[in-house]
CSV table of C-alpha atoms and ligand atoms in Angstrom, one decimal:
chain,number,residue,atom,x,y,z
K,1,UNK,CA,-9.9,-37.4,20.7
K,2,UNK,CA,-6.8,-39.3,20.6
K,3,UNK,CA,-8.6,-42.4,22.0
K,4,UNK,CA,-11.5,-42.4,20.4
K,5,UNK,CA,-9.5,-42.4,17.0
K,6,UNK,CA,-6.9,-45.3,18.3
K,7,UNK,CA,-9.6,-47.6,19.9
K,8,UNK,CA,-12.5,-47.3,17.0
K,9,UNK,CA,-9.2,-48.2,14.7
K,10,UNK,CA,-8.2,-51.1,16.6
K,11,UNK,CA,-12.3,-52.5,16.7
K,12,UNK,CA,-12.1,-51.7,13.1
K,13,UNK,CA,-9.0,-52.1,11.0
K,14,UNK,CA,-6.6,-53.8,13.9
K,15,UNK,CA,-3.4,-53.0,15.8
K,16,UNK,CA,-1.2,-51.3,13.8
K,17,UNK,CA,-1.2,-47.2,12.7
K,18,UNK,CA,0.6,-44.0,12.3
K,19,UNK,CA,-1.2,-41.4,14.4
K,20,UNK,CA,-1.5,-37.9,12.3
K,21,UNK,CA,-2.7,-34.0,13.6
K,22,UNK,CA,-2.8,-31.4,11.4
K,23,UNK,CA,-4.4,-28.0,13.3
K,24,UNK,CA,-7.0,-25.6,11.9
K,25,UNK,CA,-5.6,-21.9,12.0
K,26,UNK,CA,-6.1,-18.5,12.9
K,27,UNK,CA,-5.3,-15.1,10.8
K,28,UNK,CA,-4.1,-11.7,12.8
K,29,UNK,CA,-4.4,-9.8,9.6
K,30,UNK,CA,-4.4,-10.3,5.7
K,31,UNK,CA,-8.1,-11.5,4.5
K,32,UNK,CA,-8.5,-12.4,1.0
K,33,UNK,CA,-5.2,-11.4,-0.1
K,34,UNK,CA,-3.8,-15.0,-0.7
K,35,UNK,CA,-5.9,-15.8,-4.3
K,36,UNK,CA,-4.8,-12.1,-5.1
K,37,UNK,CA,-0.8,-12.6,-4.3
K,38,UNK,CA,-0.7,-10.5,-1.4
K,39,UNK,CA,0.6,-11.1,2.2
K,40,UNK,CA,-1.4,-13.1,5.2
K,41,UNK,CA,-0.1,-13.8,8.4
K,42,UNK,CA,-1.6,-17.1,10.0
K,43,UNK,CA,-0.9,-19.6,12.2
K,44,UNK,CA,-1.7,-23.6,13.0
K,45,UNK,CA,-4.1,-23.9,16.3
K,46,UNK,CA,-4.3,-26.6,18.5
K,47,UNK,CA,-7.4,-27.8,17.8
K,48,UNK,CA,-7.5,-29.7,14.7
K,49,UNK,CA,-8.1,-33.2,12.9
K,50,UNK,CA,-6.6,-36.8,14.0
K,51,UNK,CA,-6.3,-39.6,12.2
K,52,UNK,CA,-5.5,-43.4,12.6
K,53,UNK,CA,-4.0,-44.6,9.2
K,54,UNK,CA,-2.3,-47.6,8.2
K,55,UNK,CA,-1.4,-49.0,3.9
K,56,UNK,CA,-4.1,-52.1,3.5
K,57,UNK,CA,-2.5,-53.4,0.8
K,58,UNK,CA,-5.2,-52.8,-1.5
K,59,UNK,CA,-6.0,-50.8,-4.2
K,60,UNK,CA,-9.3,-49.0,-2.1
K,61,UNK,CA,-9.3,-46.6,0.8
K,62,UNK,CA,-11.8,-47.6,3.8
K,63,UNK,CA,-11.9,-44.3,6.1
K,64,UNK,CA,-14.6,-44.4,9.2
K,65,UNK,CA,-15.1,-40.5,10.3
K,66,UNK,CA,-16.1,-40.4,14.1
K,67,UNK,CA,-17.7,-36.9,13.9
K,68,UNK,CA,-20.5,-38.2,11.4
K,69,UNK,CA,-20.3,-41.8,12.6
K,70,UNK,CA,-20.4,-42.9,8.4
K,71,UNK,CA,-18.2,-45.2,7.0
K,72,UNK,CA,-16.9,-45.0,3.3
K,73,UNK,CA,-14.9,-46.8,1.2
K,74,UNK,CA,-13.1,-45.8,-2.3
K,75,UNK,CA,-11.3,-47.0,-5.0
K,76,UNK,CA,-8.6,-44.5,-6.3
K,77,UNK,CA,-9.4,-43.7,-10.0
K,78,UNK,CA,-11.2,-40.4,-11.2
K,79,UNK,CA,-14.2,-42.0,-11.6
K,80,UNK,CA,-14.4,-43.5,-7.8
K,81,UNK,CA,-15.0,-40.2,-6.6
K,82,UNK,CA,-17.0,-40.5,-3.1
K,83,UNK,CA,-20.7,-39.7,-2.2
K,84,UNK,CA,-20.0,-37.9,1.1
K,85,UNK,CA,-18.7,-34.6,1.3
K,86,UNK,CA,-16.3,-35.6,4.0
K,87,UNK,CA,-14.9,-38.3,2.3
K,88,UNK,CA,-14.3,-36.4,-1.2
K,89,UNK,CA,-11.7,-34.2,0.8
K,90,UNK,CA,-9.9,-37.5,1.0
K,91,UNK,CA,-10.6,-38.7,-1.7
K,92,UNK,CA,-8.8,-35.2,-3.8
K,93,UNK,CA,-5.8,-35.2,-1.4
K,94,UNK,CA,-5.0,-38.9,-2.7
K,95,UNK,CA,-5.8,-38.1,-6.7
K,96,UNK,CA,-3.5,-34.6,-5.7
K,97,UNK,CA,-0.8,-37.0,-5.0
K,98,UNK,CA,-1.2,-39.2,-7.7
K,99,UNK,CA,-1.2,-36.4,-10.2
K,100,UNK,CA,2.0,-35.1,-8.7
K,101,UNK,CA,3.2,-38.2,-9.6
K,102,UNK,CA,3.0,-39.7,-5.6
K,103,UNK,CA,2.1,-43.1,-4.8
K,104,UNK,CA,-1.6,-43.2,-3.2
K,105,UNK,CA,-2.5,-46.7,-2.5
K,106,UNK,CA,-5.1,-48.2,-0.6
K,107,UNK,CA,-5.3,-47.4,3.2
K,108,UNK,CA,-7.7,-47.9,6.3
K,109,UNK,CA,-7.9,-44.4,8.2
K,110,UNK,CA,-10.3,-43.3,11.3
K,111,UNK,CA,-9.8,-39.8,11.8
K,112,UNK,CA,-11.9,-37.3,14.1
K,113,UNK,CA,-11.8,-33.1,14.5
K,114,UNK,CA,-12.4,-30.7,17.4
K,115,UNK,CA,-11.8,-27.8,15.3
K,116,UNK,CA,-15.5,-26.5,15.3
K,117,UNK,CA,-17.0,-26.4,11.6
K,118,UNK,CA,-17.9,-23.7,9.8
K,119,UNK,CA,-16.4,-20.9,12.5
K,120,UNK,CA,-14.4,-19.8,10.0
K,121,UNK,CA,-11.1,-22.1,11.4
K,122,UNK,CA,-10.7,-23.6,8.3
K,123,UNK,CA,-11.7,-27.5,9.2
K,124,UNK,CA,-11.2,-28.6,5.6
K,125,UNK,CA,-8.1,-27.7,5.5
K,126,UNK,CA,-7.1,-29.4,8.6
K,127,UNK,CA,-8.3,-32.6,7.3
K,128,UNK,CA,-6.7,-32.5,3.8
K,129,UNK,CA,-3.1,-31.2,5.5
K,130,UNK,CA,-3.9,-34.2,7.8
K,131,UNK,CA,-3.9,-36.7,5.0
K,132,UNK,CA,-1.9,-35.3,2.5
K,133,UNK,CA,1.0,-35.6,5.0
K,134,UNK,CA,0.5,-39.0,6.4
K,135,UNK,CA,0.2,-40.4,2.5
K,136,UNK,CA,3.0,-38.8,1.9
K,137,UNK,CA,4.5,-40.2,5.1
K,138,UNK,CA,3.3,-44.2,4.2
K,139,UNK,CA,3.9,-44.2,0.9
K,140,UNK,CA,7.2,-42.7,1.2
K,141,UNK,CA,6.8,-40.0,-1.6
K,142,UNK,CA,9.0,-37.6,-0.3
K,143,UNK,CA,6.6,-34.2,-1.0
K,144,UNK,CA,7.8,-31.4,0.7
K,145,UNK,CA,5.7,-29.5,3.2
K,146,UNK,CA,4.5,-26.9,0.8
K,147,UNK,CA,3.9,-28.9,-2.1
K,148,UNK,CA,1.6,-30.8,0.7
K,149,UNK,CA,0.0,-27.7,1.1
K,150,UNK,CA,-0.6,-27.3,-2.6
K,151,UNK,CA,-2.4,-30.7,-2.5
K,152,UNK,CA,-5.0,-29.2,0.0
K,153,UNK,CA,-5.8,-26.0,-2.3
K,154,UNK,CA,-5.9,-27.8,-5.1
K,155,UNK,CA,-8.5,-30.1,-3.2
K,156,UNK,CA,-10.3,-27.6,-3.0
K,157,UNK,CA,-10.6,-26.5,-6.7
K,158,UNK,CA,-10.7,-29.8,-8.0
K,159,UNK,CA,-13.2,-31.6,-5.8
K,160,UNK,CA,-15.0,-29.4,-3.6
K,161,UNK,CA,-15.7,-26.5,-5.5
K,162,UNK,CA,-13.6,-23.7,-3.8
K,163,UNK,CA,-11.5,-21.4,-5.3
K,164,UNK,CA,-9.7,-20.8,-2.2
K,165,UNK,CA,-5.7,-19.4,-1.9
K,166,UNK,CA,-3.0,-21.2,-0.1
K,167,UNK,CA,-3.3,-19.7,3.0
K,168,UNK,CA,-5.4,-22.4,5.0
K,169,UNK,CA,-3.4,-25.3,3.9
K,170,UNK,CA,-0.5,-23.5,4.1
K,171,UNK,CA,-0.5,-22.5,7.8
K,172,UNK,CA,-2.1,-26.0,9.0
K,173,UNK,CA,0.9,-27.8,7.3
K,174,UNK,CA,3.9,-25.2,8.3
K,175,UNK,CA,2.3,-23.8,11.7
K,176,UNK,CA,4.9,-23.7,14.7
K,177,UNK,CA,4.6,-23.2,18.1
K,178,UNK,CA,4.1,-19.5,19.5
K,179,UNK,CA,4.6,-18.1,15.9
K,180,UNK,CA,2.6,-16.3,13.3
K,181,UNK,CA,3.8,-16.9,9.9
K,182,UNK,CA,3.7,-13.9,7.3
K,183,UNK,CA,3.6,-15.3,3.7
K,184,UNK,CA,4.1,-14.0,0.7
K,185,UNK,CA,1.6,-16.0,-1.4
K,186,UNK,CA,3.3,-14.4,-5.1
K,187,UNK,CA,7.1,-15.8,-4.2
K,188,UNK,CA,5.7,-18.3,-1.6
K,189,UNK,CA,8.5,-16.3,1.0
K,190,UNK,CA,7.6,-17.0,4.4
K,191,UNK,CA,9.1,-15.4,7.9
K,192,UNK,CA,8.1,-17.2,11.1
K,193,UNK,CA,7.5,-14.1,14.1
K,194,UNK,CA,7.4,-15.1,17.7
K,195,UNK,CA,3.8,-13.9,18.6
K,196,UNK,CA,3.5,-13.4,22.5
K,197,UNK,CA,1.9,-10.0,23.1
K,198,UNK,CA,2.4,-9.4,26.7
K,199,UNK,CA,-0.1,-7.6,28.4
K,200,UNK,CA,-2.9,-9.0,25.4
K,201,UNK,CA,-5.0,-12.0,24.5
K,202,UNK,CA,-6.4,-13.0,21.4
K,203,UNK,CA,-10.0,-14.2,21.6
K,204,UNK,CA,-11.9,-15.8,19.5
K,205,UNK,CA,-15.8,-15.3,19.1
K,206,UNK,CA,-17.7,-17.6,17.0
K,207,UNK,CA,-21.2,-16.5,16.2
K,208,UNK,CA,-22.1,-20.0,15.4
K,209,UNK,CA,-23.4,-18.4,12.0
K,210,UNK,CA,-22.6,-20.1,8.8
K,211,UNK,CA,-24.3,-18.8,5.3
K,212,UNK,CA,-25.3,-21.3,2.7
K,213,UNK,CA,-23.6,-20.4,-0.7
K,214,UNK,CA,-20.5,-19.0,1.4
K,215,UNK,CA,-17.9,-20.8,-1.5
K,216,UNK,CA,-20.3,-19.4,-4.5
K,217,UNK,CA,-19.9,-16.2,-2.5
K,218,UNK,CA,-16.4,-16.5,-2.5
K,219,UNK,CA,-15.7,-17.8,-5.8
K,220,UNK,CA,-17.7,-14.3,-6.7
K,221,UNK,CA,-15.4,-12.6,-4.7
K,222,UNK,CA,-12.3,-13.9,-6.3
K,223,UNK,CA,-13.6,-13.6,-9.9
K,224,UNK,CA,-14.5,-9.5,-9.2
K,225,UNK,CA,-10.9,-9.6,-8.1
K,226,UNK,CA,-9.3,-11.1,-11.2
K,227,UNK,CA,-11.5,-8.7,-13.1
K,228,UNK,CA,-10.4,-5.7,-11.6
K,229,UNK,CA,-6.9,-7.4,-11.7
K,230,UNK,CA,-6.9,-7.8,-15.3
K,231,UNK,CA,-8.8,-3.9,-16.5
K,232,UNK,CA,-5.0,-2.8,-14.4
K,233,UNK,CA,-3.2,-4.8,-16.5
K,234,UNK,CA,-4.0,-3.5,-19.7
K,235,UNK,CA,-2.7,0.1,-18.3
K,236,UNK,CA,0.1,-1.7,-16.3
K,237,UNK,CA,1.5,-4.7,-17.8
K,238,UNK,CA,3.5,-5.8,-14.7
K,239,UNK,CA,0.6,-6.1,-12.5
K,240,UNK,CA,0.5,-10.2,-12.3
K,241,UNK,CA,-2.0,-9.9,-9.8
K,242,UNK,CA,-3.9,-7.3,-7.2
K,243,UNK,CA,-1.6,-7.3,-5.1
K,244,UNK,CA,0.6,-5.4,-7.6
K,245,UNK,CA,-1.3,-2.9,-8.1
K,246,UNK,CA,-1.4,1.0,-6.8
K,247,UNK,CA,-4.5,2.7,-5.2
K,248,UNK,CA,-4.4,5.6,-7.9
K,249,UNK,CA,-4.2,2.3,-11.1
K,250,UNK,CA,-7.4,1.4,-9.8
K,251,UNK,CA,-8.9,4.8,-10.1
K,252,UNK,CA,-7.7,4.7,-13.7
K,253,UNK,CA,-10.4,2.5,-14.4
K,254,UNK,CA,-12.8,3.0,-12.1
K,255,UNK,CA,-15.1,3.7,-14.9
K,256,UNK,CA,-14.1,0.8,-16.9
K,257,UNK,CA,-15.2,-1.9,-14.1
K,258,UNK,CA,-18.7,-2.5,-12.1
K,259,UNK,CA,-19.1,-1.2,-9.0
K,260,UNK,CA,-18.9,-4.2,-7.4
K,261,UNK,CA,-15.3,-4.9,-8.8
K,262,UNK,CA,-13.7,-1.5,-8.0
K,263,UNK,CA,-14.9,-1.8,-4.1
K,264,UNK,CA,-13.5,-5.5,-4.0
K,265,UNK,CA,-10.1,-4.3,-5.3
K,266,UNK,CA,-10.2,-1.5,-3.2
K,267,UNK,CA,-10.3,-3.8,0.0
K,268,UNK,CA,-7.4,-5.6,-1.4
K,269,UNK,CA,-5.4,-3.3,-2.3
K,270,UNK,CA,-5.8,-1.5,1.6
K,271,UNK,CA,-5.5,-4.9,3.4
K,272,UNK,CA,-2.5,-6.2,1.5
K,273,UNK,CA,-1.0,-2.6,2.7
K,274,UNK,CA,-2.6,-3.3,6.3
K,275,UNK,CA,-0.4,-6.4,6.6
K,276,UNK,CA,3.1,-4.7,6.3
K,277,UNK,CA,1.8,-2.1,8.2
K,278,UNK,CA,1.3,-4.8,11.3
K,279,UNK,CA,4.5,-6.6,10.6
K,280,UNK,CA,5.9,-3.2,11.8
K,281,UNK,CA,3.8,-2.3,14.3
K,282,UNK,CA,4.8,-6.0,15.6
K,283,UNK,CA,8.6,-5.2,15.7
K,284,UNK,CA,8.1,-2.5,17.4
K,285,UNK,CA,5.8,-4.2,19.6
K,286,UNK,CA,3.0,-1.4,19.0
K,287,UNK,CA,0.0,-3.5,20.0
K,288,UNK,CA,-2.8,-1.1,19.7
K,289,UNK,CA,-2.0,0.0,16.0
K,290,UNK,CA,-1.9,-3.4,15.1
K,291,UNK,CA,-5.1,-3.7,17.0
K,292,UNK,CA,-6.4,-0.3,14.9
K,293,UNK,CA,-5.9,-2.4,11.7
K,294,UNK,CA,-7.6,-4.8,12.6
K,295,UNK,CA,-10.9,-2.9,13.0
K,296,UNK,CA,-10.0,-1.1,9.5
K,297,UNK,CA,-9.5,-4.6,8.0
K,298,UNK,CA,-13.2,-5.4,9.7
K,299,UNK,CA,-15.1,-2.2,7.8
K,300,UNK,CA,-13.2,-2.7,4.5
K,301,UNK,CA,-14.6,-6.9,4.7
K,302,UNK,CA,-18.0,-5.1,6.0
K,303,UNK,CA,-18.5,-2.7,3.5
K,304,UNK,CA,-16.2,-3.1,0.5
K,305,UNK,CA,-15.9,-6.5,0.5
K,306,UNK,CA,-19.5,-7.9,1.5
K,307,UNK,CA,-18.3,-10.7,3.4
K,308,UNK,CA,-19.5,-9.9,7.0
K,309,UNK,CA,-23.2,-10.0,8.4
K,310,UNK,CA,-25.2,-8.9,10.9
K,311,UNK,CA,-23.7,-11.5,13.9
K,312,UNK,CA,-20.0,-10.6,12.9
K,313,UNK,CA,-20.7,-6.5,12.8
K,314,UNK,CA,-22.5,-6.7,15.8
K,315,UNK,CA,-19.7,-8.3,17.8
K,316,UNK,CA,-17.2,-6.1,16.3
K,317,UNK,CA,-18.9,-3.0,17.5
K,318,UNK,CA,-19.5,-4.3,20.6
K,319,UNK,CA,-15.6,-4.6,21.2
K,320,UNK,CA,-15.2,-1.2,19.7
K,321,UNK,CA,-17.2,0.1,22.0
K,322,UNK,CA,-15.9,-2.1,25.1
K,323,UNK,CA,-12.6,-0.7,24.5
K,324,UNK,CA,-10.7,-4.1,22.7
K,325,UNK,CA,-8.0,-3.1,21.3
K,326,UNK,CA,-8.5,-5.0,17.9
K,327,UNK,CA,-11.4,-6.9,16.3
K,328,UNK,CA,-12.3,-8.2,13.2
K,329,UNK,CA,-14.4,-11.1,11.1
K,330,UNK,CA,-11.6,-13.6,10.6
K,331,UNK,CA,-10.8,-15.8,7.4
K,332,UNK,CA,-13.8,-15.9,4.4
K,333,UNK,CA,-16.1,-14.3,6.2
K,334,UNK,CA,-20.2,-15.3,5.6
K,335,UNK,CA,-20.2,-16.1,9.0
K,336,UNK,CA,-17.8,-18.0,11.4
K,337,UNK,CA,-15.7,-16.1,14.3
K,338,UNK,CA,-14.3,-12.5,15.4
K,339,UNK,CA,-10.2,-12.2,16.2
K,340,UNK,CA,-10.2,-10.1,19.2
K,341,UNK,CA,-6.7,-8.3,20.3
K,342,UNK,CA,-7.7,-7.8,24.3
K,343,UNK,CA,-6.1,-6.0,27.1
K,344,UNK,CA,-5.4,-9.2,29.9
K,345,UNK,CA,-8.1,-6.5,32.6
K,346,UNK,CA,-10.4,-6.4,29.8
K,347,UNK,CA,-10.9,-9.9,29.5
K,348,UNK,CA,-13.3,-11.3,31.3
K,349,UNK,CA,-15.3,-7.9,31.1
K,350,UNK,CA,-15.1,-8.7,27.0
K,351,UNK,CA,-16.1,-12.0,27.2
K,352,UNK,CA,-18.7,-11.3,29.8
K,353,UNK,CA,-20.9,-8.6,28.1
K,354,UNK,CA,-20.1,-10.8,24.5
K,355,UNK,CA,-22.1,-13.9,25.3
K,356,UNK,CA,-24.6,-12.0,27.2
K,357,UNK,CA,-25.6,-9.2,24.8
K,358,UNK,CA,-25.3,-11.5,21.6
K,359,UNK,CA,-27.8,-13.9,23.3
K,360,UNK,CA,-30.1,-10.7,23.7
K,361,UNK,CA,-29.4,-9.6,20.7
K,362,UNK,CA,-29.5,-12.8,18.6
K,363,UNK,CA,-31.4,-15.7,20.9
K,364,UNK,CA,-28.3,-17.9,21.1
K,365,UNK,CA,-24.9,-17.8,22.7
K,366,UNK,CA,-21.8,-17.4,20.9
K,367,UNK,CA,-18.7,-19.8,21.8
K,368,UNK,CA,-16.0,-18.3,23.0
K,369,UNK,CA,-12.4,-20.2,21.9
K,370,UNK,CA,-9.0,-20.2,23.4
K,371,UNK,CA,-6.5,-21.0,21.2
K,372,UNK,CA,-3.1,-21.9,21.3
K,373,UNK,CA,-0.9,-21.4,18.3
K,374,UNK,CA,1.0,-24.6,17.3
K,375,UNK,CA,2.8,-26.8,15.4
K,376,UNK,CA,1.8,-27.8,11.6
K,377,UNK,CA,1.0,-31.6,10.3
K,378,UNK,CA,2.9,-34.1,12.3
K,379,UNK,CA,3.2,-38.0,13.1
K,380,UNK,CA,2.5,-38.2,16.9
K,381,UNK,CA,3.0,-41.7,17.3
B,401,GLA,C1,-10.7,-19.0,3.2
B,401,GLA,C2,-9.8,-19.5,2.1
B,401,GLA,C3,-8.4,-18.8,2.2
B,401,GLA,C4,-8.5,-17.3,2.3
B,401,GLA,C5,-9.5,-16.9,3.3
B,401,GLA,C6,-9.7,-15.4,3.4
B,401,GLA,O1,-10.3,-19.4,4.5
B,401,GLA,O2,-9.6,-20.9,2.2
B,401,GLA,O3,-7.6,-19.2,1.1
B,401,GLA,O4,-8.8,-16.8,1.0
B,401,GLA,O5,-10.8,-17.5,3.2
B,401,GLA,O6,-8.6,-14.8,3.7
């Protein structure tokens, strides 16, 4: 990757750049809870976005994107707002800055991803950590690292049409090696944990599903959740958000809310629980019950929640039934990957009888990922 970005610079732009990687990330536990002010407890990966950027002295942006083989270029008002999808990522980080009060001139940038799209490893969010850090590197603005992350979400509201929490951005900016980060995503409190099960892997299976209408689906998701959020509130003034709130204040107005609404907050309320529950089961290095929440954090997104389909169940039983010790649909669901907790003798058994009895099952093979949990956004050159 790193050569491809630095020679298709050079042919196009010329000899001088600041090499930038942000990674995508993972999630052991703590789905949905960012919009809602709960817990989640990512980390960066390894595979992620690169770019090639260098100030052009102009007042326009001319980025090349490898993976589509499409140029763009950009001026850096409202109204210049790109064509490409790819591009408007860009495109918001810079106007994010701007509004923040940054300096966002003109640049030339080539950047290129092997964090597969779609599987649920958040891409986007690798790509606007990416740039939101090297702006703020070569125009000197001086953002801190979660403010950079703020730029990303807020991306995402303001240009591509997500309603999405902080947690994507957050981890791909502030990832470190060999550690899960829990977050607090009310305070923004954050506590690095060394993650190195021994005796375990974590595996990634990506059904190589993704739904149409996943972010009107999730903007759904989000709004049920305000809803139920805000029929609380009126009984309990303190609850700011879900996260807040008690199992038994949600049966208060069970009757008062849809359906819909009352199993949504329902989920929440259980996973923002599930999360402490595996911080301790972490200190006390108690694999298999963090493993056990992890398959009660797959039914709740399966059946409270609605995000899951038939690929993602399918798998998940499949690992129930093989033994794994933890398995669940990972990040917004609609498709994407399972997060497998796996016994190092049950490995290659796992992985085996996965790609085999999906392909059966469903005509195609999954991919199987290895991941290694890394550092956030960085200059690495
Ligand atoms: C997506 C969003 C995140 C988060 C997850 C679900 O990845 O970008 O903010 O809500 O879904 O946990």
């Amino acid at each position: 990757m790193k050569s491809a970005v630095t020679s298709k610079f050079k042919e196009l732009y010329g000899e001088k750049y600041g090499l930038y990687f942000s990674g995508g990330r993972i999630n052991l536990i703590g789905e949905h809870t960012d919009y809602n002010g709960g817990y989640v407890f990512p980390g960066a990966i390894d595979k992620g976005i690169m770019a090639a950027v260098n100030p052009n002295g102009t007042d326009r942006v001319r980025l090349y994107s490898i993976d589509y083989a499409q140029s763009c270029e950009f001026g850096l008002e409202e109204a210049d707002k790109p064509e490409f999808q790819w591009a408007r990522y860009v495109f918001g980080v810079c106007r994010e800055t701007i509004k923040r009060g940054g300096k966002a001139g003109g640049f030339d940038a080539v950047f290129a991803g092997d964090v597969p799209l779609g599987a649920g490893l958040s891409s986007s969010a690798a790509l606007e950590s990416c740039f939101a850090f090297a702006i703020n590197e070569i125009f000197a603005n001086g953002i801190d690292k979660v403010e950079l992350a703020r730029i990303g979400q807020s991306t995402e509201h303001n240009y591509c049409g997500v309603k999405c929490g902080i947690m994507d951005q957050f981890a791909s900016c502030m990832g470190k090696t060999g550690c899960l980060i829990r977050l607090d995503c009310k305070t923004m409190e954050y506590k690095y944990f060394p993650f190195n099960p021994k005796g375990y892997k974590l595996v990634l299976v990506d059904t190589k599903v993704k739904h149409e209408l996943a972010s009107s689906a999730y903007n759904k998701r989000r709004e049920s959740c305000e809803n139920a959020a805000a029929a609380i509130r009126r009984n309990h003034p303190e609850v700011e958000f879900l996260s807040d709130a008690k199992r038994v204040w949600l049966e208060e107005v069970r009757s008062e809310i849809p359906q819909e609404d009352f199993l949504r907050a329902e989920y929440v309320i259980g996973e923002v629980q599930r999360v402490l529950d595996v911080c301790d089961a972490l200190e006390r290095d108690d694999y298999e019950t963090v493993g056990e929440m992890m398959y009660q954090t797959h039914f709740g997104m399966s059946r409270l929640y609605e995000v899951s389909c038939p690929e993602l169940d399918f798998l998940n039983r499949l690992a129930r039934v093989m033994g794994v010790s933890g398995s669940r649909v990972m990040g917004g669901g609609f498709g994407g990957c399972t997060i497998n907790l796996v016994k190092d003798e049950l490995y290659d058994d796992f992985v085996k009888a996965a790609v085999e009895q999906y392909k059966d099952k469903f005509g195609h093979e999954p991919l199987i990922y290895d991941v290694q949990i890394s550092n956030g956004s960085s200059r690495i050159e």
